[in-house]
Amino acid sequence: MTATTPDPLSELPGRIMAREMAEQPAVLRRILDEGAPGIRKVAQEIAARRPRFVLLTARGTSDNAALYAKYLLEVRLGLPCGLTSMSTTTAYDARPDLTDVLVVTVSQSGGSPDLVASTRSAREAGAITLAVTNNPDSPLAGVSEYHVDIMAGPEKALPATKTYTASLLALYLFVEGLHGGDGAPAQVLPDLAAQLLARQDEVRALAARYRFAERMVITSRGYGYPTAKEAALKLMETSYIPALAYSGADLLHGPLAMVDNVSPVIAVVTDGKGGEALQPVLDRLRGRGADLVVVGPRSQVEQASAGFVLPTEGVAEEVQPVLEITPLQLLAYEVTIARGQDPDAPRALAKVTETR
Amino acid sequence: MTATTPDPLSELPGRIMAREMAEQPAVLRRILDEGAPGIRKVAQEIAARRPRFVLLTARGTSDNAALYAKYLLEVRLGLPCGLTSMSTTTAYDARPDLTDVLVVTVSQSGGSPDLVASTRSAREAGAITLAVTNNPDSPLAGVSEYHVDIMAGPEKALPATKTYTASLLALYLFVEGLHGGDGAPAQVLPDLAAQLLARQDEVRALAARYRFAERMVITSRGYGYPTAKEAALKLMETSYIPALAYSGADLLHGPLAMVDNVSPVIAVVTDGKGGEALQPVLDRLRGRGADLVVVGPRSQVEQASAGFVLPTEGVAEEVQPVLEITPLQLLAYEVTIARGQDPDAPRALAKVTETR
């Protein structure tokens, strides 16, 4: 193709999102090869200061990455954690004592003024501050004592995809580094992510199921719960289907009333303790005749109405979320295309002008 | 009416929920008159032990009450807080060091085995444990070092209403007690709650608007955010309308794509800093031509498509959530009736057999 021939693909709906989803294996590889030593060093320095409590601050997609980090910190390190209610500092001017507290702020751009302000005020209040961003030159990285670069390259699509998986992997390596781990279980992720992306046809077939859906429920437990939340956000941002994410336990406490044979359910089943804890919920959903699609190991998919088999054998439960989200990103994309919309152009958000 | 005449109202749909909503002013009065001294004593004892962090544990409606307490603890006391991801202890067996940590578990029944187990393990891990329940004889109260009784009387309706407002008030008095406050701003609540309940006709008129709604978005910021979450849960439990709750800031980060002139929005506008922080979101929603219903002060309702005026003048912002939820409980009830369903009989949950 010569420079003067317009690329026929360049006008396809969703091409920006598609390209960034496809970059994920390379981004994961880059973090493991080039980023890991720096992340480990930051983790060692922070570990030496012995934080007693961790507060995680983020919005949107990054908030789901922060929730994943919360599970890791609690399960792998036994550190009590909280997600920041940002308005307590930005609107109410709360000034907590943050001695011995590690404040981790996750933001793709590192540019949101409220995140910068709340991180600055946390640092003034005595916190150890760590920014996890895609831009080492960002204001957020500047105000934070420590910085971890997620190395995902510029993200231009409005629905964030590669920065989500990059944030998960960077946070995983950081948390493992806090207790001297080498993060070896993550080495399988780039190749497995590439295998998942090659199965887009399977996802397209699944997407047909949701073409006329008026709502969706997405559920999980444990490490998979952030995946459920991120999948719901992705579906809403792109297709505008109201997608409700619930932990399996919360689903049984009320919202199950919404689930019937016209309210499809997607269950994210991690292969491990989270998936085991979800079994009673899956039994209940099957008992109600719900349309249940499972993203998880083969044995789980076989008991569902349909699904997407994840290669989980030999994959540590705590890194499975990096893989689980990819078929669901693809699903959001394919459902949106099937509904005649453009995943790159959500109605409410300013459309990013792509510059080359 | 003699004992042998059946009460003609006893078969009306929603009668159990209606009766319990109507009890709220009396419950609030009981907590202020009979419960407050005991709550203050518990707070003083816990304050003397100088907790550094607070973890809040709950599910469903109680989780929204816990979120309200999180705002109070952060804003009024500057105590860093987190909401527990319960599966980290129940499924993953995490054993964090909880020295200097106050663990508050909120549960109407106090009987949920996972809450009992996680509270017991928190206590073994060194936490100061407080149970906030409607049953002082419950297993949860038994395993916790301290107990606060929300004194709401037996709750029989499946959608929790009076135990929600009772939990809010009890938690407010507890948090104020931690810093030696007397909770005087709460004294106005029982009378104002009674005034709100007398305006059910207004809510019925609003409910007509949602009779055919296929989705709803409920938004707020600050102290009103737990109200938005609880209102969404109530609407889903009773009417099965997918109702999505977002903090105003998060709404602008993506899900706004779902809002257009057929996706109605309810904004909970507290009269104070939370409401001020929500203004840019309200401007944006108005700019998009959203169907915007406001629950809040008169000036805010007048700028919206419709609304319910809350009596907020002279009412401290931090106690407004106890009032805000009542018109939204009534709305869930009225929308459900308007759709020909029974608020007392959500499809998915075991129907409570009412015993007298």
XYZ file of C-alpha atoms in Angstrom:
712
model
C 0.000 0.000 0.000
C 1.509 3.357 -0.977
C 1.419 6.404 1.215
C -1.272 7.995 -0.918
C -3.715 5.085 -0.743
C -6.092 5.541 2.176
C -6.157 2.518 4.446
C -9.573 0.930 3.873
C -9.627 -0.203 7.490
C -9.074 3.276 8.817
C -12.766 4.142 8.768
C -14.080 0.947 10.302
C -16.040 1.442 13.506
C -14.065 0.450 16.545
C -10.703 0.361 14.788
C -8.961 2.362 17.528
C -10.270 0.132 20.294
C -9.486 -2.984 18.235
C -5.892 -1.929 17.702
C -5.329 -1.214 21.370
C -6.852 -4.511 22.482
C -4.511 -6.235 20.057
C -1.490 -4.541 21.620
C -2.033 -6.197 24.984
C 0.363 -9.160 24.631
C 3.183 -6.813 23.622
C 2.424 -4.438 26.475
C 2.414 -7.270 29.013
C 5.712 -8.522 27.622
C 7.220 -5.041 27.845
C 6.234 -4.682 31.489
C 7.728 -8.073 32.341
C 10.958 -7.489 30.397
C 11.608 -3.795 30.897
C 9.377 -2.618 33.721
C 9.670 -5.362 36.327
C 13.091 -4.439 37.788
C 12.011 -0.847 38.406
C 8.707 -1.943 39.917
C 10.540 -4.362 42.220
C 12.859 -1.595 43.365
C 9.946 0.709 44.205
C 8.283 -2.165 46.075
C 11.424 -2.869 48.100
C 11.804 0.762 49.113
C 8.169 0.987 50.169
C 8.294 -2.355 52.008
C 11.237 -1.070 54.039
C 8.966 1.660 55.374
C 6.501 -0.945 56.645
C 3.124 0.515 55.732
C 0.320 -0.708 57.988
C -2.655 0.197 55.836
C -3.214 0.914 52.151
C -5.628 3.365 50.578
C -6.277 3.049 46.858
C -7.525 5.990 44.828
C -8.796 5.886 41.266
C -11.803 6.411 39.024
C -13.531 4.436 36.318
C -11.471 1.646 34.775
C -8.526 2.418 37.045
C -10.817 1.974 40.034
C -11.382 -1.610 38.967
C -7.621 -2.113 38.710
C -7.316 -0.642 42.212
C -9.903 -3.120 43.474
C -7.797 -5.964 42.070
C -4.823 -4.577 43.983
C -6.961 -4.490 47.126
C -7.611 -8.227 46.858
C -3.921 -8.878 46.265
C -2.807 -6.755 49.208
C -5.304 -8.334 51.574
C -4.859 -11.938 50.477
C -1.158 -12.063 49.632
C 0.135 -9.623 52.257
C -2.550 -9.379 54.932
C -2.538 -5.602 54.674
C -5.871 -3.966 55.486
C -6.985 -1.751 52.590
C -9.585 0.781 51.650
C -10.737 2.464 48.468
C -10.737 6.223 48.855
C -14.016 8.131 48.770
C -12.374 11.023 47.005
C -14.958 13.673 47.790
C -14.062 13.415 51.473
C -10.866 15.305 50.675
C -11.811 17.236 47.546
C -15.274 18.402 48.658
C -15.207 18.092 52.456
C -11.547 18.885 53.027
C -10.999 15.952 55.394
C -7.461 15.825 56.781
C -6.826 12.318 58.062
C -3.616 11.296 59.779
C -1.925 9.077 57.201
C 1.217 8.081 59.058
C 2.163 4.484 58.106
C -0.413 4.572 55.316
C 0.493 3.785 51.723
C -1.689 5.712 49.277
C -1.716 4.206 45.788
C -3.284 6.349 43.077
C -4.025 4.640 39.770
C -4.677 6.790 36.707
C -3.977 6.143 33.055
C -3.319 9.780 32.177
C -2.070 10.906 35.569
C -3.675 14.220 34.755
C -7.009 14.368 36.564
C -6.869 17.432 38.852
C -8.856 15.806 41.656
C -6.498 12.833 41.785
C -3.501 15.137 41.816
C -5.040 17.217 44.618
C -6.006 14.233 46.762
C -2.577 12.632 46.333
C -0.815 15.868 47.239
C -2.936 16.219 50.330
C -2.283 12.574 51.292
C 1.446 13.187 51.059
C 1.153 16.276 53.240
C -0.803 14.165 55.734
C 2.138 11.785 56.130
C 1.285 9.057 53.627
C 3.749 7.142 51.507
C 2.447 7.990 48.025
C 2.699 5.856 44.913
C 1.315 6.802 41.505
C 0.614 4.062 38.972
C 0.189 5.759 35.613
C 0.825 5.490 31.905
C 2.737 8.753 31.901
C 5.872 9.302 33.995
C 5.772 13.009 33.126
C 2.223 13.466 34.408
C 1.296 15.828 37.243
C 0.209 12.830 39.323
C 3.608 11.170 38.961
C 5.133 14.524 39.870
C 3.315 14.957 43.172
C 3.800 11.331 44.248
C 6.886 10.149 46.089
C 7.049 6.941 44.026
C 5.923 6.143 40.513
C 5.243 2.961 38.580
C 4.980 3.295 34.812
C 2.508 0.870 33.210
C 4.289 1.290 29.832
C 1.186 0.757 27.705
C 1.955 3.443 25.127
C -0.537 6.175 24.198
C -4.159 5.114 24.622
C -6.497 6.832 22.177
C -9.719 4.817 22.333
C -12.273 6.118 24.792
C -12.908 2.664 26.278
C -9.670 1.828 28.088
C -8.419 -1.708 27.402
C -4.649 -2.107 27.258
C -4.116 0.279 30.148
C -6.407 -1.877 32.282
C -4.463 -5.109 31.804
C -1.188 -3.174 32.034
C -2.295 -1.676 35.348
C -3.251 -5.114 36.668
C 0.119 -6.599 35.789
C 2.082 -3.629 37.159
C 0.082 -3.755 40.401
C 0.608 -7.509 40.659
C 4.369 -7.135 40.271
C 4.370 -4.322 42.799
C 2.434 -6.290 45.429
C 4.606 -9.357 44.919
C 7.661 -7.134 45.213
C 6.434 -5.913 48.609
C 7.019 -9.368 50.048
C 10.089 -10.188 47.965
C 8.311 -12.293 45.354
C 9.564 -12.389 41.783
C 6.168 -12.465 40.079
C 7.135 -15.554 38.080
C 3.479 -16.692 37.683
C 2.965 -13.684 35.391
C 5.430 -14.924 32.770
C 2.750 -16.990 31.018
C 0.443 -14.031 30.502
C 1.676 -12.476 27.222
C 1.414 -15.733 25.251
C -1.934 -16.660 26.760
C -3.275 -13.155 26.058
C -2.264 -13.577 22.421
C -4.123 -16.906 22.271
C -7.271 -15.276 23.643
C -7.167 -12.471 21.110
C -6.940 -15.025 18.300
C -10.362 -16.365 19.321
C -12.350 -13.273 18.379
C -14.703 -15.349 16.196
C -15.895 -17.243 19.269
C -16.642 -13.987 21.009
C -18.514 -12.695 17.963
C -20.785 -15.727 18.126
C -21.433 -15.072 21.813
C -22.156 -11.415 21.096
C -25.148 -12.303 18.902
C -26.867 -13.433 22.088
C -26.828 -9.879 23.474
C -27.763 -7.962 20.385
C -31.238 -7.220 21.728
C -30.489 -7.463 25.444
C -31.993 -4.667 27.508
C -29.901 -5.373 30.567
C -27.156 -7.669 31.745
C -25.935 -8.914 35.091
C -22.258 -9.778 35.560
C -21.173 -11.620 38.661
C -18.061 -13.082 40.232
C -16.312 -13.543 43.552
C -12.837 -12.904 44.834
C -10.142 -12.048 42.288
C -12.683 -12.162 39.453
C -14.936 -9.498 40.967
C -12.906 -6.556 39.594
C -13.180 -8.279 36.200
C -16.973 -8.341 36.521
C -17.028 -4.639 37.358
C -14.691 -3.727 34.513
C -16.672 -5.850 32.037
C -19.887 -4.090 33.081
C -18.243 -0.690 32.644
C -16.867 -1.645 29.231
C -20.278 -2.892 28.037
C -21.977 0.280 29.207
C -19.393 2.620 27.750
C -19.523 1.016 24.344
C -22.968 -0.554 23.832
C -25.010 1.442 26.408
C -26.570 -1.774 27.697
C -27.230 -1.323 31.423
C -24.836 -3.886 32.826
C -24.926 -4.485 36.563
C -21.963 -6.025 38.330
C -22.466 -7.819 41.625
C -20.328 -9.977 43.799
C -22.041 -13.349 43.943
C -22.811 -12.903 47.627
C -24.447 -9.519 47.096
C -26.440 -10.836 44.153
C -28.184 -13.280 46.478
C -29.001 -10.441 48.888
C -31.599 -8.814 46.674
C -30.777 -8.003 43.055
C -31.387 -11.644 42.102
C -34.997 -10.504 41.748
C -33.901 -8.911 38.476
C -32.560 -12.138 37.048
C -34.962 -14.295 35.109
C -34.944 -15.954 31.749
C -34.846 -12.616 29.934
C -32.038 -11.118 32.061
C -28.832 -12.704 30.898
C -26.039 -13.327 33.371
C -22.328 -13.527 32.741
C -20.307 -15.208 35.467
C -16.563 -14.735 35.684
C -15.294 -17.915 37.313
C -11.673 -17.888 38.387
C -10.082 -21.293 38.687
C -9.425 -21.399 42.419
C -10.966 -20.310 45.678
C -12.941 -17.427 44.161
C -14.596 -19.770 41.683
C -15.329 -22.271 44.440
C -16.997 -19.593 46.523
C -19.149 -18.692 43.520
C -20.555 -22.225 43.091
C -23.680 -21.758 45.258
C -24.531 -18.668 43.221
C -24.092 -20.541 39.943
C -26.310 -23.358 41.250
C -28.974 -20.836 42.179
C -28.808 -19.152 38.783
C -29.065 -22.476 36.961
C -32.006 -23.387 39.201
C -33.802 -20.240 38.063
C -33.243 -21.068 34.423
C -31.087 -17.992 33.913
C -29.277 -17.524 30.642
C -25.832 -18.110 32.115
C -22.655 -17.484 30.168
C -19.431 -18.392 31.928
C -15.959 -17.012 31.322
C -13.730 -19.500 33.073
C -12.293 -22.999 33.017
C -13.767 -25.637 30.694
C -15.552 -27.618 33.415
C -17.478 -24.478 34.396
C -18.346 -23.461 30.857
C -19.714 -26.941 30.167
C -22.297 -26.536 32.908
C -23.490 -23.169 31.592
C -25.727 -22.110 28.697
C -22.626 -20.992 26.807
C -19.277 -19.475 27.521
C -15.681 -18.792 26.757
C -13.097 -21.279 27.983
C -10.123 -19.647 29.630
C -6.769 -21.430 29.638
C -6.389 -21.536 33.416
C -4.514 -24.783 33.892
C -1.291 -24.055 35.688
C -2.129 -20.338 35.860
C -2.044 -18.951 39.406
C -5.472 -17.697 40.471
C -4.175 -14.249 41.333
C -2.971 -13.526 37.786
C -6.074 -14.896 36.021
C -7.797 -11.477 36.071
C -5.233 -10.237 33.535
C -6.627 -12.861 31.133
C -10.314 -12.913 32.131
C -11.026 -9.392 30.992
C -9.822 -9.839 27.425
C -12.758 -11.920 26.097
C -15.054 -9.461 27.848
C -13.362 -6.479 26.210
C -13.841 -8.272 22.910
C -17.454 -8.963 23.841
C -18.159 -5.285 24.537
C -16.628 -4.471 21.183
C -18.535 -7.153 19.240
C -21.882 -6.462 20.932
C -21.505 -2.799 20.067
C -20.725 -3.551 16.426
C -23.657 -6.008 16.313
C -25.960 -3.249 17.549
C -24.807 -0.968 14.769
C -22.851 1.386 16.974
C -19.233 2.485 17.008
C -17.144 1.414 20.031
C -14.799 4.315 19.349
C -17.515 6.933 19.608
C -19.503 6.705 22.820
C -22.250 9.295 22.702
C -21.526 11.259 25.827
C -17.794 11.606 25.795
C -15.684 13.997 23.813
C -14.406 12.038 20.845
C -10.669 11.763 20.840
C -9.126 13.149 17.689
C -6.520 10.691 16.643
C -3.257 12.376 15.668
C -0.385 10.578 13.987
C -62.891 -3.930 64.008
C -63.475 -7.179 65.899
C -60.969 -9.954 66.062
C -62.965 -12.046 63.619
C -63.187 -9.423 60.857
C -60.263 -9.791 58.442
C -58.435 -6.520 57.936
C -59.315 -5.474 54.377
C -55.853 -3.937 54.014
C -54.086 -7.141 54.943
C -54.073 -8.446 51.394
C -52.939 -5.267 49.662
C -49.671 -5.597 47.775
C -46.824 -3.970 49.616
C -48.638 -3.686 52.924
C -45.683 -5.090 54.906
C -43.205 -2.696 53.330
C -45.660 0.201 53.699
C -46.127 -0.452 57.392
C -42.409 -0.617 58.045
C -41.687 2.577 56.117
C -44.364 4.267 58.218
C -42.658 3.177 61.434
C -39.510 5.168 60.687
C -40.269 8.334 62.669
C -41.031 6.260 65.767
C -37.872 4.195 65.312
C -35.715 7.300 64.950
C -37.317 8.771 68.066
C -36.677 5.561 70.007
C -32.993 5.553 69.060
C -32.608 9.188 70.118
C -34.524 8.766 73.387
C -33.563 5.282 74.501
C -30.566 4.202 72.452
C -28.345 7.277 72.383
C -26.829 6.991 75.889
C -25.724 3.397 75.278
C -24.320 4.256 71.872
C -22.384 7.143 73.378
C -20.925 4.864 76.032
C -19.749 2.347 73.427
C -18.227 5.191 71.429
C -16.366 6.548 74.453
C -14.908 3.160 75.294
C -13.773 2.604 71.724
C -12.375 6.146 71.433
C -10.251 5.501 74.519
C -8.532 2.698 72.622
C -7.570 5.126 69.867
C -8.217 3.132 66.679
C -6.104 4.270 63.738
C -8.107 2.712 60.907
C -11.642 1.510 60.443
C -12.823 -1.404 58.341
C -16.541 -1.660 57.641
C -18.150 -4.970 56.782
C -21.681 -5.477 55.507
C -23.804 -6.668 52.601
C -26.708 -5.275 50.616
C -28.632 -2.471 52.319
C -26.325 -2.583 55.336
C -23.375 -2.054 53.014
C -24.884 1.270 51.994
C -25.255 2.206 55.658
C -21.605 1.237 56.138
C -20.629 3.521 53.267
C -22.415 6.408 54.988
C -20.387 5.649 58.123
C -17.222 5.699 56.012
C -17.952 9.262 54.891
C -18.698 10.301 58.467
C -15.525 8.719 59.843
C -13.330 10.264 57.179
C -14.890 13.725 57.154
C -15.805 14.203 60.818
C -12.919 12.305 62.399
C -10.183 12.067 59.786
C -9.956 8.313 60.270
C -8.877 6.377 57.170
C -11.448 3.712 56.339
C -12.021 0.774 54.070
C -14.943 -1.431 53.156
C -14.075 -5.085 53.633
C -13.887 -7.397 50.624
C -15.286 -10.256 52.643
C -14.141 -13.086 50.396
C -10.536 -12.252 51.257
C -11.135 -13.806 54.666
C -14.004 -16.222 53.976
C -12.682 -17.663 50.696
C -8.967 -16.854 50.747
C -8.366 -17.102 54.476
C -6.386 -13.862 54.628
C -5.083 -13.112 58.124
C -4.256 -9.416 58.292
C -2.733 -7.784 61.348
C -5.598 -5.712 62.734
C -3.924 -4.105 65.737
C -5.325 -0.565 66.208
C -8.042 -1.332 63.667
C -11.725 -0.902 64.460
C -13.871 -3.381 62.537
C -17.527 -2.353 62.309
C -19.917 -5.010 61.022
C -23.398 -3.850 60.073
C -26.169 -6.429 59.700
C -29.894 -6.186 60.319
C -30.308 -9.765 61.431
C -26.824 -10.298 62.804
C -27.165 -13.872 61.647
C -25.297 -14.190 58.366
C -22.646 -16.888 58.892
C -20.037 -15.194 56.718
C -20.323 -11.954 58.673
C -20.041 -13.842 61.939
C -16.983 -15.714 60.682
C -15.230 -12.634 59.341
C -15.909 -10.686 62.540
C -14.621 -13.515 64.700
C -11.468 -13.742 62.637
C -11.009 -9.958 62.826
C -11.214 -10.119 66.597
C -8.659 -12.923 66.700
C -6.416 -10.770 64.504
C -6.381 -8.018 67.113
C -9.199 -5.758 65.918
C -11.581 -3.821 68.108
C -14.910 -5.271 66.925
C -18.268 -3.532 66.908
C -21.497 -5.072 65.636
C -24.354 -2.786 64.601
C -27.467 -4.941 64.401
C -31.190 -5.079 64.995
C -30.809 -8.053 67.311
C -28.721 -7.913 70.491
C -29.101 -11.672 70.856
C -27.713 -12.422 67.410
C -24.580 -14.503 66.786
C -22.882 -11.425 65.321
C -23.513 -9.405 68.469
C -22.197 -12.388 70.416
C -18.850 -12.619 68.681
C -18.245 -8.848 68.681
C -16.629 -7.078 71.586
C -19.077 -4.176 71.344
C -22.649 -3.975 70.122
C -24.966 -1.169 69.043
C -28.666 -2.014 68.834
C -30.518 -0.154 66.077
C -33.844 -0.784 67.886
C -35.960 -0.926 64.754
C -38.200 -3.788 65.870
C -38.750 -6.897 63.739
C -38.400 -6.272 60.008
C -40.562 -8.579 57.902
C -40.606 -6.986 54.471
C -37.960 -8.271 52.097
C -36.909 -4.759 51.019
C -35.271 -3.289 54.124
C -36.427 0.257 54.915
C -36.684 1.117 58.605
C -33.525 -0.808 59.433
C -31.639 1.296 56.893
C -32.563 4.659 58.406
C -32.137 3.199 61.898
C -28.630 2.019 60.987
C -27.749 5.450 59.609
C -28.869 7.208 62.755
C -27.153 4.724 65.077
C -23.924 5.003 63.083
C -24.163 8.796 63.116
C -24.560 8.857 66.902
C -21.678 6.415 67.257
C -19.298 8.444 65.099
C -20.236 11.668 66.850
C -19.711 9.892 70.153
C -16.174 8.984 69.117
C -15.204 12.640 69.259
C -17.415 13.537 72.206
C -20.254 15.079 70.175
C -23.828 14.864 71.394
C -25.464 14.292 68.011
C -27.857 17.190 68.579
C -28.338 17.801 64.810
C -30.231 14.485 64.672
C -33.009 15.684 66.966
C -34.976 17.163 64.056
C -35.077 13.883 62.147
C -38.153 12.092 63.556
C -40.515 15.017 62.884
C -39.078 15.684 59.433
C -39.298 11.988 58.556
C -42.995 12.061 59.503
C -43.521 15.084 57.238
C -41.896 13.256 54.332
C -44.053 10.180 54.785
C -47.177 12.348 54.684
C -46.282 13.371 51.131
C -46.776 9.962 49.547
C -49.188 11.424 46.956
C -46.370 13.544 45.542
C -44.200 10.458 45.215
C -47.032 8.563 43.531
C -47.212 11.282 40.884
C -43.460 11.033 40.313
C -43.697 7.244 40.077
C -45.943 7.459 37.005
C -42.907 8.758 35.146
C -41.067 5.457 35.635
C -43.896 3.062 34.970
C -42.415 2.078 31.621
C -38.775 2.892 32.315
C -36.340 0.216 31.173
C -33.428 1.568 33.160
C -32.585 4.331 35.589
C -29.444 6.130 36.640
C -29.147 7.498 40.173
C -26.323 9.846 41.009
C -25.004 11.880 43.911
C -21.791 12.947 45.590
C -20.483 12.931 49.129
C -22.955 12.105 51.887
C -25.720 11.543 49.352
C -23.853 8.829 47.468
C -24.875 6.021 49.853
C -28.455 7.240 49.358
C -28.087 6.868 45.590
C -26.778 3.323 46.015
C -29.517 2.357 48.441
C -32.219 3.878 46.208
C -30.916 1.876 43.251
C -30.937 -1.309 45.306
C -34.460 -0.635 46.543
C -35.757 0.012 43.007
C -34.165 -3.177 41.730
C -35.351 -5.341 44.587
C -38.938 -4.220 44.261
C -39.593 -3.180 40.642
C -36.743 -5.070 38.873
C -35.854 -1.931 36.917
C -32.079 -1.975 36.326
C -31.062 1.036 38.367
C -27.431 2.085 38.200
C -25.920 4.196 40.951
C -22.872 6.327 40.201
C -21.023 8.991 42.061
C -21.275 12.093 39.928
C -17.555 12.037 39.205
C -17.624 8.428 38.031
C -20.692 9.102 35.880
C -18.664 11.586 33.856
C -15.892 8.992 33.391
C -17.844 6.759 31.053
C -21.344 5.638 31.934
C -22.736 9.012 30.869
C -22.885 7.374 27.445
C -25.940 5.541 28.737
C -27.789 8.705 29.655
C -29.947 10.279 27.008
C -33.476 11.496 26.828
C -34.884 8.022 27.334
C -32.649 7.137 30.309
C -34.046 8.949 33.289
C -31.715 10.236 35.971
C -32.432 10.817 39.627
C -29.957 13.074 41.421
C -29.735 13.096 45.191
C -28.550 16.601 46.043
C -27.526 17.157 49.634
C -27.697 20.741 50.788
C -24.018 21.422 51.409
C -20.629 20.550 50.019
C -21.724 17.284 48.439
C -24.460 19.058 46.495
C -22.034 21.786 45.454
C -19.593 19.198 44.131
C -22.428 17.662 42.110
C -23.277 20.892 40.275
C -21.014 20.331 37.232
C -22.633 16.919 36.783
C -26.131 18.401 36.968
C -25.156 21.059 34.419
C -23.869 18.366 32.092
C -27.033 16.289 32.482
C -29.246 19.303 31.807
C -27.117 20.116 28.771
C -27.800 16.651 27.406
C -31.531 17.054 27.839
C -31.677 14.246 30.378
C -34.898 13.613 32.223
C -33.569 14.808 35.565
C -35.478 14.333 38.802
C -33.896 15.856 41.887
C -34.370 14.852 45.499
C -32.980 17.802 47.393
C -33.501 21.428 48.379
C -36.130 23.529 46.590
C -33.657 25.586 44.552
C -32.242 22.397 43.038
C -35.614 20.830 42.311
C -36.721 23.992 40.517
C -33.895 23.626 37.998
C -34.770 20.003 37.254
C -37.464 18.298 35.175
C -39.254 17.360 38.386
C -38.396 16.365 41.904
C -39.138 16.052 45.551
C -38.267 18.991 47.790
C -36.475 17.973 50.953
C -36.744 20.146 54.046
C -33.022 20.787 54.407
C -32.984 24.280 55.844
C -31.176 24.198 59.157
C -30.509 20.467 58.764
C -26.816 19.551 59.038
C -25.543 18.019 55.809
C -24.274 14.902 57.533
C -27.721 13.890 58.812
C -29.594 14.619 55.570
C -29.087 11.043 54.284
C -31.488 9.823 56.983
C -34.180 11.922 55.265
C -33.128 11.644 51.614
C -33.807 7.941 51.354
C -37.433 8.077 52.485
C -38.960 9.574 49.316
C -36.848 7.088 47.347
C -38.131 4.158 49.413
C -41.635 5.435 48.709
C -40.739 5.788 45.039
C -39.563 2.178 44.813
C -42.822 1.134 46.432
C -45.051 3.276 44.199
C -43.233 2.397 40.968
C -43.632 -1.272 41.813
C -47.356 -0.889 42.486
C -47.739 1.143 39.267
C -46.116 -1.719 37.340
C -48.609 -4.167 38.782
C -46.136 -5.945 41.014
C -46.012 -6.562 44.747
C -43.189 -4.859 46.668
C -43.530 -7.507 49.377
C -42.897 -10.387 47.019
C -39.708 -9.987 45.012
C -39.448 -12.883 42.623
C -36.102 -14.306 43.577
C -36.139 -14.215 47.326
C -37.836 -16.553 49.730
C -41.069 -14.854 50.732
C -41.143 -14.068 54.398
C -44.125 -15.641 56.113
C -45.499 -12.996 58.356
C -46.291 -14.333 61.801
C -48.218 -12.371 64.398
